Coordinates of C-alpha atoms in Angstrom, one line a residue:
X17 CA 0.0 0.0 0.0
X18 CA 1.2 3.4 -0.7
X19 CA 1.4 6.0 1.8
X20 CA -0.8 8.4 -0.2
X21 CA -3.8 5.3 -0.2
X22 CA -3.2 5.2 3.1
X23 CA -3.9 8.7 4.1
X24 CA -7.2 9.0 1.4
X25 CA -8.1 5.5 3.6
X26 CA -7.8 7.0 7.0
X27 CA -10.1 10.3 6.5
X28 CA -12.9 7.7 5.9
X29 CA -12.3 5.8 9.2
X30 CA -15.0 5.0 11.3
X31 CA -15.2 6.1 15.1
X32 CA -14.8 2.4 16.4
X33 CA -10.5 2.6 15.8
X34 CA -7.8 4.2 14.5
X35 CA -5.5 3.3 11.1
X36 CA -1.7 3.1 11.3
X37 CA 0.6 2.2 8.8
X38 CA 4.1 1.2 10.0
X39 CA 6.6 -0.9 8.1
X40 CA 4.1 -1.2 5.1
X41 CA 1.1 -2.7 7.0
X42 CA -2.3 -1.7 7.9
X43 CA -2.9 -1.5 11.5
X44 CA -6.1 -0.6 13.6
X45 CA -5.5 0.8 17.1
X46 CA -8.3 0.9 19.7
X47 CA -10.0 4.4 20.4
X48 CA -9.0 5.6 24.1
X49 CA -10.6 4.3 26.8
X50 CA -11.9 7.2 29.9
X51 CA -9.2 5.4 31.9
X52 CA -6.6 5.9 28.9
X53 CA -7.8 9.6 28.7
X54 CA -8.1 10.2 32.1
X55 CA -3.7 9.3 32.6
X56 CA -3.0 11.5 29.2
X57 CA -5.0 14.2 31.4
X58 CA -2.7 13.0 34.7
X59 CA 0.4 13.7 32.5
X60 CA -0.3 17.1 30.9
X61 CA -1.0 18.5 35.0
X62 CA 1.9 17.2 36.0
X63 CA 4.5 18.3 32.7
X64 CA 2.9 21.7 31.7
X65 CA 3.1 24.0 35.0
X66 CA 7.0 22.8 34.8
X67 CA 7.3 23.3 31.1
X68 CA 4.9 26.1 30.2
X69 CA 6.6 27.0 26.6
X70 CA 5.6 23.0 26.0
X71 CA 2.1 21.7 25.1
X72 CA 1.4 18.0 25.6
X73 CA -1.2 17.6 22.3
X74 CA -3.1 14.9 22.6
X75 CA -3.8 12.0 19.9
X76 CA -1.3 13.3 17.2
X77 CA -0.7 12.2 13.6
X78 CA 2.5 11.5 12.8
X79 CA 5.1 11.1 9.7
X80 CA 7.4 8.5 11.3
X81 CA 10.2 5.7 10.4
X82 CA 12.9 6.2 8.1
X83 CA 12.2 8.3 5.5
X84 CA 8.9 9.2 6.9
X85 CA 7.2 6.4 4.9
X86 CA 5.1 5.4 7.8
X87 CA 1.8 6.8 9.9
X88 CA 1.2 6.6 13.6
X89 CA -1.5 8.0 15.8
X90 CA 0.5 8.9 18.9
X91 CA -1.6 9.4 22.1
X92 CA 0.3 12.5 22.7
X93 CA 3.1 14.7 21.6
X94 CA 5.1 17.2 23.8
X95 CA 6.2 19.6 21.5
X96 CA 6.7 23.6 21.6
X97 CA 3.4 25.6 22.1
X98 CA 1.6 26.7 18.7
X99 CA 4.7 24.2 16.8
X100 CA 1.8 22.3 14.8
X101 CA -0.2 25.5 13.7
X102 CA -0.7 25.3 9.9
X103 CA 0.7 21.7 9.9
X104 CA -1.7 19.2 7.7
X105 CA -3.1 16.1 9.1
X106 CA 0.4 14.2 9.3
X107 CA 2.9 16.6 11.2
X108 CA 6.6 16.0 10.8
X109 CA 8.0 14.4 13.8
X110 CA 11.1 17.2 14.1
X111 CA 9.3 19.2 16.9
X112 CA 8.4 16.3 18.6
X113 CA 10.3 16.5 22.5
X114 CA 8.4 13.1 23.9
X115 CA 5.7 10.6 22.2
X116 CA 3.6 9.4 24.9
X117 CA 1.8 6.0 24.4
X118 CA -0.9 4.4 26.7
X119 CA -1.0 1.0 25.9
X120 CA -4.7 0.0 24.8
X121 CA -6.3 -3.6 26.2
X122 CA -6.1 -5.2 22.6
X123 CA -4.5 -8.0 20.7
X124 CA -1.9 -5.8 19.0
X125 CA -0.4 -3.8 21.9
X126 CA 2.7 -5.9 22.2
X127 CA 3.6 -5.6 18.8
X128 CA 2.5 -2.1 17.9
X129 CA 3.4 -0.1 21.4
X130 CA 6.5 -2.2 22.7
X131 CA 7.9 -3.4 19.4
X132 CA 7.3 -1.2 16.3
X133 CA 6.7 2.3 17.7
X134 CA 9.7 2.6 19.9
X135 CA 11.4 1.6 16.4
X136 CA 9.6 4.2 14.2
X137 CA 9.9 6.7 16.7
X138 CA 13.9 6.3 17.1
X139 CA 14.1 6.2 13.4
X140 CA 12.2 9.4 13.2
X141 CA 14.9 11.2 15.9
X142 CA 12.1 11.7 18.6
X143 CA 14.3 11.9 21.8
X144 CA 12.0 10.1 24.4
X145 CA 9.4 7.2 23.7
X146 CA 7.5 7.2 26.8
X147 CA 5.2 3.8 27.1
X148 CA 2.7 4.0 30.1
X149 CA 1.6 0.3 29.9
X150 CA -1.8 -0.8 31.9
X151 CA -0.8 -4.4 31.0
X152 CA 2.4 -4.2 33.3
X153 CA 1.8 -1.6 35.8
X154 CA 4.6 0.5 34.7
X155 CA 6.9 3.0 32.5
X156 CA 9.3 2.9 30.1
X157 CA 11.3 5.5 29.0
X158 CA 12.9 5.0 25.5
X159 CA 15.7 7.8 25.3
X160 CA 18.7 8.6 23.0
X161 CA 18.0 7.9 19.5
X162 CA 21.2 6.4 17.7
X163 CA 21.2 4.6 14.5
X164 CA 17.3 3.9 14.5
X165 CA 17.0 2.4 18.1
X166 CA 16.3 4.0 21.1
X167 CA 20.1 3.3 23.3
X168 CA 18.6 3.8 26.8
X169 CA 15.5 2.5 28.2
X170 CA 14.2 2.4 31.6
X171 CA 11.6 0.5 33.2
X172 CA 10.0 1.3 36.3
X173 CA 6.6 -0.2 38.5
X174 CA 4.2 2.7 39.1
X175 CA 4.8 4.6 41.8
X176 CA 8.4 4.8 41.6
X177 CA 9.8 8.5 40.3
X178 CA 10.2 9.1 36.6
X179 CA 12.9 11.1 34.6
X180 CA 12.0 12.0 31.9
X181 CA 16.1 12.7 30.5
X182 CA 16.8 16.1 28.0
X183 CA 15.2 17.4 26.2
X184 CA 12.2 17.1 28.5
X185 CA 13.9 17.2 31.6
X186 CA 11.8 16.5 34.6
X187 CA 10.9 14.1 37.1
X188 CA 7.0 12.9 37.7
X189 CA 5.8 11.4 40.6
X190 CA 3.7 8.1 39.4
X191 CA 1.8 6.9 42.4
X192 CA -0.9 8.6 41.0
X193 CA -0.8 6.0 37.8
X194 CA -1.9 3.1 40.7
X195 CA -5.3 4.8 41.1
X196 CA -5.5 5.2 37.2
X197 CA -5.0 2.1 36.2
X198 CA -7.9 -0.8 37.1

């Protein structure tokens, strides 16, 4: 499939999912959950009184992999303030600080949130991947882009402090995430 298909595909979606296209194949992502919203909502309180020239934009499309062949709906960006304005429906990754992904309770979450995005996104240069997965009770930080991969990752259990390294720069307190996540 073409990357042009693809996007003429997408604007006829339905409200049930989302289309993706990473690495040349069709993929449907689940539409947020309140719970899913509700920790997007926990994240943007917590990063944007710290980091007020930032905006966390929630469920972004984005040109990603190498060569910006491929399409991902990313939960949330944390980009500069106003950065997308005049931007079409697929932004260019370049402003991109952090992608945030929530994983979704679906079949395809292993391989779309823990295999090929942390891929597409590091091919793309974002500097931090971070995965807040429901399944595992935890975060992951994907950090330092090198070569296509992400170089550093860190996992930790909810509740345990999060840096989030340069260029975002802070640290979150996740106990909150426990209460989130049923």
């Amino acid at each position: 499939m073409r990357v042009s298909d693809f996007e003429e595909l997408a604007q006829h979606q339905g409200e049930a999912a989302r289309l993706e296209f990473l690495y040349g194949k069709l993929g449907v992502k689940a539409v947020p959950d309140g719970d899913h919203r509700e920790i997007v909502r926990w994240l943007a309180r917590r990063i944007l009184p710290l980091r007020d020239e930032l905006w966390l934009y929630p469920e972004v499309d984005m040109k990603v992999e190498s060569y910006r062949k491929g399409r991902a709906r990313a939960d949330a960006v944390l980009a500069p303030d106003g950065v997308y304005q005049g931007q079409g429906d697929w932004v260019d990754p370049e402003s991109a600080l952090m992608v945030v992904e929530v994983t979704s309770y679906d079949s395809d979450t292993t391989r779309r949130d823990r295999i090929e995005k942390p891929k597409a996104y590091a091919e793309a240069g974002i500097p931090v991947y971070l995965l807040i997965d429901r399944d595992t009770c935890e975060t992951v930080v994907y950090s330092r882009p090198y070569n296509g991969v992400y170089s550093m990752t860190v996992r930790l259990p909810f509740g345990e402090p999060l840096e989030l390294p340069s260029p975002v720069g802070i640290t979150l307190d996740t106990q909150p995430l426990k209460d989130l996540v049923r």
